[in-house]
Amino acid sequence: MTLESTITPVQPFSLLPGKRIAVLAPHPDDEVLGCGGTLAALAHAGIPVQVAILTNGERWQDEEGSRCAESRCAAHILGYPEPHFWGLADGHLLAVPDLARRIATWVASTGADTLLAPSLWEMHRDHRACAQAAAHAALAHPALTLVFYEVGVPLSPNLLVDISPWRGLKAKAMACFASQLARQPLHRQITALNRYRTYSLPASVLAAEAFCLLDPPALGRFLEQESAHTVHLMAAERSCAQRDATIAKLTQDLARQEATIAERDATIAHLTQDLAQRDAQVHAMLHSRSWRLTRPLRAVTAWQRGEISTAHVLLGALHSLGRHAPLPPAWKAAGKVHLHRLRQALVRLCSSPANPHLNQAQLDACRRLWRDHAWPAVLNPRLPADPPAVDVSLVTYQSARWLPGFFHSLLTQDYPLDRITLLMVDNGSTDATWELLQEFAATHGHLLAGIRLERGPNHGFGRGHNQAMAMGSAPWVLVTNPDVELHAASLTTVVAHALAEKPEVENLYLMTGSSTLHMHALLNDMEDLERFVLNHIYS
């Protein structure tokens, strides 16, 4: 006895033992790839062969029924009857609970004494599920011999069949499976495997197929040894199948959610487009000639309903007349000033003389309440002992009439003046603005931490403040208008509140003004600035 004979057979057989043969194939083509030459030899020897293909191989077919037709063609070439197609789900044989019983019933109906099935060592889960069910079916029939054949993973054979006379027929039968050969050259790999199986056989053998033959006693001992491994493997396969099902469900849910999001996005886009169209229509209407021409009629209607006063109607008419009258720009500017004075006079005329005194008394009472009451620190914050430095950014243009009031309110702040730096940029004023700025810097500059003054062409409010703030270095900036008169506690209050609300912010803009349009212009025109903006409006 040679060493090879203890590992693999050294003498080939021409046929498998048995008088009637039943073959199980998990997919169309497994029966031909694994034992096609042996089936051809059995068929030509007159031994009845019945083949059952458990799945239709739907995962890997281009059109319905194509793989089944390929198996019929191969059966015709090899000489055995048309296979039985069970049509089970491809890839899900593990989920068939009664597969062993169904195989046992079918084998009994064929009267076979030998059953061929893929081996338990196969890599594909359908192959192993078929082998496991075939083993249990064979145990239920003591007279049945189970024979494992190899497809994807070589097995340890105890029987080799010489298929040299039938290798041409097997090659033709494998060529029938065009749908699978287009994906992978299985015929070349199986041909190489059949040639390798002749390694321990005589040189006259050109091709052989390997089998592991187990009679009932040997099958019982084999399953007992392999049961733990097989159970673990089958459990892992079921877990993989469940995972695949979960992934498929999650994929479907994700697809539905993506479809819902796409529908919502489409709806939002449609609504946004519709809103833009309506805004355009409203803008066109408000700027149309008919809307301008009917403005007096709307004013009269509002006056009749009591929505506006007579003074408002008259002032609006005078404003419109001055704007559209063919007058020089200087006259129109003077008219605006006089119209503003007239509006103030009408307000004073319509207001009681006691109103300012009453308002001042209420304001003083509120201040005393706020100062004297022990409010929580978050509502009434206090400045630290060493207040932070503050830059005051001021942009002027034709602002001479407002500057005295602004300068007075700045000098009367209860915030330490030596912590305040005044940054002033004049946008080419032609009135006395520039002279007033220079005079203030000369006479009161020593009271502040510093004064920086520049003059240039009128580049707008936002760019002017950018220029002013570029001259400063304090972590806080007060952006204000020249027509603002600050209350004595304004700067102290806004800095204290900002410190209490945002202690982690080191660089901050404090904005004060009467027009949010100014703020939008500033924000839209800021360039290369790295400090945060906090909007506190104090008038």
XYZ file of C-alpha atoms in Angstrom:
539
model
C 0.000 0.000 0.000
C 1.396 3.348 -1.083
C 1.126 6.588 0.860
C -1.196 8.055 -1.784
C -3.751 5.297 -1.180
C -4.161 6.403 2.421
C -5.086 9.921 1.268
C -6.857 9.480 -2.071
C -7.838 6.496 -4.247
C -5.224 5.187 -6.687
C -7.607 3.094 -8.812
C -10.501 4.663 -10.762
C -14.025 3.327 -11.143
C -15.959 3.461 -14.382
C -19.350 3.813 -12.665
C -20.864 4.620 -9.292
C -22.358 1.758 -7.302
C -26.137 1.517 -7.430
C -28.962 0.363 -9.658
C -31.015 3.577 -9.635
C -29.432 6.982 -9.164
C -31.029 10.182 -7.784
C -29.153 13.497 -8.070
C -29.773 16.717 -6.102
C -28.544 20.028 -7.538
C -29.072 23.281 -5.604
C -28.925 25.372 -8.820
C -29.125 24.688 -12.551
C -25.568 23.673 -13.663
C -24.368 22.158 -10.330
C -25.273 18.632 -11.487
C -23.214 19.019 -14.685
C -20.233 20.805 -13.130
C -19.993 18.352 -10.209
C -20.775 14.979 -11.800
C -21.717 15.503 -15.465
C -19.186 12.935 -16.789
C -20.360 10.299 -14.273
C -24.025 10.937 -15.201
C -23.151 10.472 -18.881
C -21.442 7.141 -18.067
C -24.461 5.979 -16.000
C -26.926 6.998 -18.705
C -25.010 5.222 -21.449
C -24.754 2.138 -19.216
C -28.546 2.032 -19.016
C -28.751 2.883 -15.305
C -31.804 5.084 -14.570
C -30.865 8.622 -13.483
C -33.264 11.162 -12.001
C -32.120 14.775 -11.369
C -33.900 17.305 -9.102
C -32.850 20.984 -9.286
C -34.044 22.703 -6.121
C -33.935 26.398 -7.199
C -34.406 28.179 -10.501
C -31.193 30.216 -10.111
C -33.150 33.452 -10.524
C -30.409 35.584 -8.962
C -28.063 34.922 -11.852
C -30.240 34.719 -14.934
C -30.841 37.346 -17.579
C -34.411 36.296 -18.357
C -37.002 34.110 -16.665
C -36.458 30.355 -17.174
C -33.153 30.711 -19.056
C -31.102 28.621 -16.605
C -33.725 25.864 -16.498
C -33.617 25.701 -20.297
C -29.814 25.414 -20.115
C -30.126 22.420 -17.714
C -32.600 20.726 -20.101
C -30.130 21.181 -22.959
C -27.283 19.695 -20.890
C -29.439 16.713 -19.827
C -30.237 15.992 -23.474
C -26.516 16.008 -24.356
C -25.510 13.746 -21.449
C -28.367 11.323 -22.087
C -30.528 11.393 -18.934
C -34.174 12.550 -18.644
C -35.222 16.186 -18.189
C -34.587 17.361 -14.598
C -37.320 18.047 -12.052
C -37.417 21.747 -11.163
C -38.698 22.488 -7.665
C -38.559 26.267 -8.086
C -37.470 27.128 -4.523
C -36.084 30.595 -3.771
C -32.473 31.014 -4.853
C -30.218 31.730 -1.855
C -32.848 30.777 0.748
C -32.725 26.960 1.046
C -31.754 27.408 4.696
C -35.196 28.898 5.282
C -37.063 25.830 3.929
C -38.101 23.967 7.119
C -39.203 20.648 5.539
C -36.469 20.301 2.911
C -35.146 16.963 4.284
C -38.650 15.450 4.360
C -39.345 16.646 0.813
C -36.062 15.146 -0.424
C -36.833 11.837 1.327
C -40.284 11.707 -0.300
C -38.863 12.424 -3.748
C -36.064 9.851 -3.415
C -38.619 7.239 -2.332
C -40.738 8.045 -5.397
C -37.768 7.468 -7.715
C -36.879 4.116 -6.107
C -33.214 5.153 -6.064
C -30.671 3.305 -3.946
C -27.938 5.950 -4.420
C -28.321 9.702 -3.806
C -25.832 12.279 -5.114
C -25.651 15.709 -3.428
C -23.112 18.557 -2.994
C -20.712 18.075 -0.107
C -20.987 19.668 3.322
C -17.702 21.499 2.646
C -19.157 23.657 -0.149
C -18.810 27.447 0.267
C -22.308 28.358 -0.978
C -25.026 28.280 1.682
C -27.548 26.631 -0.688
C -25.045 23.840 -1.375
C -24.525 23.164 2.329
C -28.261 23.353 3.050
C -28.876 20.785 0.300
C -26.103 18.502 1.664
C -27.449 18.728 5.215
C -31.008 17.894 4.114
C -29.752 15.038 1.894
C -27.826 13.558 4.848
C -30.929 13.550 7.071
C -33.009 12.084 4.234
C -30.426 9.305 3.754
C -30.543 8.470 7.480
C -34.295 7.966 7.142
C -33.670 5.311 4.431
C -31.140 2.723 5.683
C -30.848 1.125 2.228
C -29.868 4.450 0.620
C -26.209 5.263 -0.091
C -25.279 8.943 0.024
C -22.567 10.214 -2.325
C -21.148 13.752 -2.041
C -19.778 15.454 -5.175
C -17.625 18.623 -5.407
C -18.308 21.925 -7.192
C -16.845 24.994 -5.502
C -14.607 23.395 -2.852
C -12.549 20.176 -3.373
C -13.496 17.375 -0.969
C -11.538 14.452 0.471
C -12.612 11.654 -1.901
C -12.835 7.930 -1.292
C -13.967 7.187 -4.853
C -12.716 8.524 -8.226
C -14.642 7.881 -11.465
C -12.757 7.831 -14.775
C -14.633 10.143 -17.175
C -12.000 10.117 -19.936
C -14.478 8.712 -22.510
C -17.107 11.295 -21.519
C -15.078 14.478 -21.067
C -16.047 15.695 -24.558
C -19.765 15.304 -23.764
C -19.267 17.048 -20.421
C -17.530 19.971 -22.171
C -20.491 20.297 -24.569
C -22.942 20.092 -21.657
C -21.072 22.799 -19.716
C -21.150 25.004 -22.810
C -24.965 25.020 -22.562
C -24.767 27.319 -19.528
C -23.936 30.449 -21.507
C -25.556 32.761 -18.928
C -23.093 31.612 -16.258
C -20.010 31.282 -18.452
C -20.429 34.928 -19.430
C -19.922 35.848 -15.761
C -17.147 33.366 -14.921
C -15.271 30.730 -16.985
C -16.525 27.802 -14.895
C -15.893 25.276 -17.669
C -12.134 25.980 -17.623
C -11.940 25.690 -13.839
C -13.964 22.465 -13.650
C -11.926 20.976 -16.514
C -8.746 21.789 -14.596
C -10.203 20.225 -11.430
C -11.096 17.029 -13.329
C -7.563 16.846 -14.706
C -6.073 17.385 -11.238
C -8.114 14.454 -9.897
C -5.998 12.117 -12.098
C -2.895 12.937 -9.985
C -2.972 9.575 -8.157
C -4.437 7.567 -11.050
C -2.760 5.736 -13.949
C -1.478 7.851 -16.815
C -4.170 6.504 -19.112
C -6.822 8.363 -17.129
C -7.221 11.852 -18.660
C -10.041 13.191 -16.431
C -11.796 12.049 -13.270
C -14.563 13.185 -10.920
C -14.187 12.846 -7.149
C -16.827 11.587 -4.735
C -17.179 10.823 -1.042
C -19.368 7.702 -0.660
C -21.067 7.141 2.713
C -23.206 4.100 3.543
C -25.727 4.478 6.418
C -23.352 3.380 9.251
C -20.536 5.575 7.933
C -22.988 8.448 7.412
C -24.133 8.221 11.043
C -20.566 8.356 12.325
C -19.743 11.180 9.926
C -22.710 13.313 10.963
C -21.926 12.706 14.615
C -18.401 14.048 14.093
C -19.501 16.927 11.914
C -22.732 17.835 13.730
C -21.217 20.506 15.988
C -19.408 22.185 13.106
C -22.415 21.880 10.840
C -24.846 23.239 13.412
C -22.558 26.216 14.033
C -22.172 26.746 10.300
C -25.896 26.506 9.635
C -26.605 28.926 12.487
C -24.102 31.363 10.992
C -25.759 31.004 7.607
C -29.193 31.652 9.096
C -27.772 34.689 10.859
C -26.365 35.919 7.545
C -29.709 35.340 5.874
C -31.481 37.288 8.605
C -28.894 40.051 8.289
C -29.447 40.177 4.530
C -33.197 40.403 5.085
C -32.702 43.202 7.611
C -30.390 45.069 5.237
C -32.919 44.671 2.431
C -35.703 46.033 4.643
C -33.552 48.961 5.777
C -32.638 49.649 2.160
C -36.314 49.732 1.224
C -37.092 52.034 4.160
C -34.229 54.300 3.168
C -35.467 54.388 -0.416
C -38.958 55.339 0.788
C -37.551 58.061 3.038
C -35.413 59.402 0.223
C -38.475 59.448 -2.017
C -40.421 61.322 0.683
C -37.588 63.823 1.113
C -37.407 64.287 -2.643
C -41.155 64.970 -2.751
C -40.831 67.488 0.082
C -37.893 69.168 -1.631
C -39.910 69.394 -4.816
C -42.842 70.887 -2.887
C -40.561 73.400 -1.157
C -38.997 74.339 -4.490
C -42.444 74.795 -6.014
C -43.623 76.933 -3.083
C -40.409 78.968 -3.173
C -40.854 79.595 -6.876
C -44.483 80.525 -6.348
C -43.523 82.891 -3.505
C -40.836 84.487 -5.652
C -43.369 85.015 -8.433
C -45.822 86.602 -6.006
C -43.102 88.824 -4.552
C -42.210 89.901 -8.071
C -45.865 90.663 -8.788
C -46.194 92.675 -5.571
C -42.961 94.528 -6.317
C -44.131 95.297 -9.837
C -47.496 96.518 -8.531
C -45.948 98.757 -5.841
C -43.633 100.307 -8.416
C -46.190 100.650 -11.177
C -47.411 103.986 -12.460
C -51.040 103.201 -11.607
C -50.089 102.525 -7.972
C -48.312 105.896 -7.763
C -51.177 107.725 -9.432
C -53.789 106.217 -7.091
C -51.794 106.986 -3.936
C -53.845 110.149 -3.159
C -57.073 108.158 -3.457
C -55.793 105.558 -0.993
C -54.750 108.308 1.423
C -58.204 109.933 1.252
C -59.870 106.536 1.806
C -57.681 105.842 4.835
C -58.475 109.337 6.169
C -62.214 108.726 5.777
C -61.916 105.462 7.690
C -60.031 107.223 10.471
C -56.856 105.214 9.897
C -54.695 108.340 9.438
C -55.039 111.951 10.569
C -55.646 115.080 8.523
C -52.165 116.300 9.335
C -50.709 113.064 7.976
C -52.606 113.481 4.707
C -51.473 117.090 4.318
C -47.865 116.287 5.124
C -47.889 113.376 2.690
C -49.305 115.599 -0.044
C -46.653 118.259 0.590
C -43.901 115.615 0.593
C -45.098 114.154 -2.702
C -45.451 117.622 -4.237
C -41.934 118.570 -3.174
C -40.460 115.355 -4.502
C -42.065 115.599 -7.928
C -41.927 119.382 -8.342
C -39.362 120.651 -10.905
C -37.297 122.505 -8.303
C -33.525 122.754 -7.793
C -32.033 120.141 -5.431
C -31.086 122.828 -2.894
C -34.700 124.032 -2.718
C -35.908 120.433 -2.276
C -33.394 119.883 0.550
C -34.534 123.068 2.277
C -38.131 121.998 1.796
C -37.434 118.661 3.503
C -35.971 120.491 6.499
C -38.966 122.814 6.748
C -41.365 119.898 6.287
C -39.619 118.032 9.132
C -39.939 121.110 11.342
C -43.596 121.432 10.405
C -44.202 117.789 11.356
C -42.539 118.345 14.726
C -44.585 121.470 15.274
C -47.811 119.605 14.493
C -46.796 116.848 16.909
C -46.155 119.442 19.622
C -49.424 121.142 18.811
C -51.386 117.899 19.097
C -49.603 116.805 22.265
C -50.350 118.071 25.748
C -47.616 120.225 27.354
C -47.750 117.908 30.337
C -46.769 114.822 28.308
C -42.986 115.393 28.314
C -43.004 116.017 32.065
C -45.131 112.933 32.658
C -42.914 110.780 30.453
C -39.805 112.063 32.217
C -41.334 111.366 35.645
C -42.212 107.780 34.600
C -38.723 107.267 33.206
C -37.118 108.568 36.421
C -39.326 106.283 38.516
C -38.309 103.269 36.425
C -34.656 104.165 36.765
C -34.944 104.519 40.556
C -36.751 101.182 40.770
C -34.108 99.515 38.635
C -31.256 101.106 40.576
C -32.594 100.584 44.109
C -34.208 97.141 43.788
C -32.026 94.079 44.427
C -32.571 92.454 41.047
C -30.814 89.166 40.178
C -27.432 89.680 38.574
C -28.657 88.270 35.272
C -31.336 91.023 35.067
C -29.246 93.872 36.434
C -25.631 93.069 35.582
C -22.808 95.241 36.809
C -19.598 96.313 35.151
C -16.401 94.738 36.440
C -13.955 96.831 38.428
C -11.795 97.170 35.311
C -14.217 97.787 32.411
C -13.099 96.705 28.936
C -11.913 99.201 26.370
C -14.516 100.330 23.823
C -14.041 101.881 20.379
C -16.841 104.240 19.285
C -17.213 104.203 15.486
C -18.858 107.322 14.012
C -19.469 108.056 10.325
C -20.644 111.548 9.400
C -22.069 113.199 6.322
C -23.660 116.651 6.493
C -24.100 116.031 10.243
C -23.202 119.453 11.684
C -26.614 120.087 13.269
C -26.514 116.784 15.243
C -22.901 116.627 16.365
C -23.128 118.964 19.411
C -25.837 116.813 20.963
C -23.960 113.586 20.234
C -20.659 114.908 21.649
C -22.388 116.143 24.801
C -24.065 112.747 25.356
C -20.749 110.972 24.839
C -18.898 113.157 27.336
C -21.629 112.685 29.962
C -21.461 108.889 29.873
C -20.945 107.289 33.285
C -18.664 104.733 31.557
C -14.976 105.580 32.218
C -13.982 108.009 29.467
C -10.367 106.865 29.588
C -11.586 103.467 28.326
C -13.306 105.008 25.267
C -11.577 105.667 21.914
C -13.504 107.744 19.354
C -12.998 106.676 15.702
C -14.482 109.207 13.262
C -14.700 109.103 9.470
C -16.272 111.948 7.493
C -17.684 111.062 4.078
C -16.851 114.383 2.392
C -19.318 116.694 4.164
C -19.657 120.201 2.714
C -21.226 121.804 5.783
C -19.473 122.529 9.093
C -19.176 118.832 10.029
C -15.439 118.509 9.452
C -14.669 121.684 11.424
C -16.781 120.468 14.360
C -14.973 117.133 14.378
C -11.577 118.821 14.408
C -12.670 121.236 17.133
C -13.927 118.404 19.364
C -10.675 116.452 18.879
C -8.617 119.499 19.817
C -10.630 120.594 22.866
C -11.831 117.289 24.362
C -9.406 114.688 23.053
C -7.529 114.598 26.347
C -10.661 113.351 28.160
C -10.854 110.139 26.106
C -8.418 107.292 25.613
C -7.847 108.579 22.108
C -9.413 110.181 19.025
C -8.670 109.184 15.419
C -10.076 111.240 12.584
C -10.083 110.650 8.824
C -11.801 112.271 5.869
C -12.440 110.914 2.408
C -14.989 110.508 -0.383
C -18.461 109.203 0.400
C -18.277 105.399 0.081
C -21.381 104.727 2.134
C -22.307 103.984 5.732
C -21.009 100.427 5.964
C -17.667 101.022 4.285
C -17.165 104.158 6.366
C -17.543 102.125 9.570
C -15.163 99.496 8.174
C -12.604 102.287 7.691
C -13.216 103.631 11.191
C -12.985 100.243 12.908
C -9.761 99.456 11.054
C -8.190 102.337 12.999
C -9.134 100.852 16.388
C -7.842 97.961 18.436
C -10.314 97.610 21.343
C -12.162 94.285 21.688
C -15.511 96.151 21.765
C -16.901 98.512 19.148
C -19.919 100.800 19.490
C -21.318 101.498 16.012
C -23.548 104.570 16.228
C -25.113 107.418 14.240
C -24.335 111.127 14.690
C -28.026 111.928 15.214
C -28.155 109.765 18.355
C -27.993 111.216 21.858
C -27.002 108.509 24.314
C -28.394 108.375 27.807
C -25.714 108.595 30.459
C -26.065 104.882 31.340
C -26.405 103.566 27.773
C -22.838 102.352 27.251
C -22.546 100.986 30.793
C -25.823 99.087 30.460
C -25.172 97.517 27.067
C -21.614 96.423 27.957
C -22.723 94.973 31.301
C -25.576 93.031 29.672
C -23.338 91.773 26.899
C -20.763 90.574 29.441
C -23.461 88.754 31.395
C -25.024 87.166 28.308
C -21.894 86.278 26.331
C -18.922 85.977 28.697
C -17.062 83.779 26.228
C -17.202 86.372 23.427
C -14.052 88.444 23.340
C -14.719 90.567 20.257
C -18.140 92.126 19.912
C -19.895 94.908 18.048
C -22.411 97.022 19.904
C -24.769 98.706 17.484
C -26.970 101.648 18.331
C -29.107 103.577 15.906
C -32.570 104.486 14.827
C -32.658 102.568 11.538
C -32.267 98.847 10.973
C -31.500 99.653 7.327
C -28.227 101.139 8.501
C -27.416 97.914 10.277
C -28.198 95.805 7.223
C -26.031 98.080 5.094
C -23.188 97.683 7.581
C -23.490 93.925 7.772
C -23.705 93.511 4.013
C -20.659 95.751 3.445
C -18.282 94.381 6.112
C -15.042 93.005 4.731
C -12.235 91.035 6.444
C -13.721 91.452 9.938
C -13.362 88.647 12.470
C -15.442 89.989 15.355
C -18.940 88.874 16.260
C -21.954 91.182 16.054
C -24.512 91.690 18.820
C -27.451 93.956 18.052
C -28.410 96.222 20.960
C -30.451 99.253 19.900
C -30.413 102.180 22.313
C -31.796 105.563 21.343
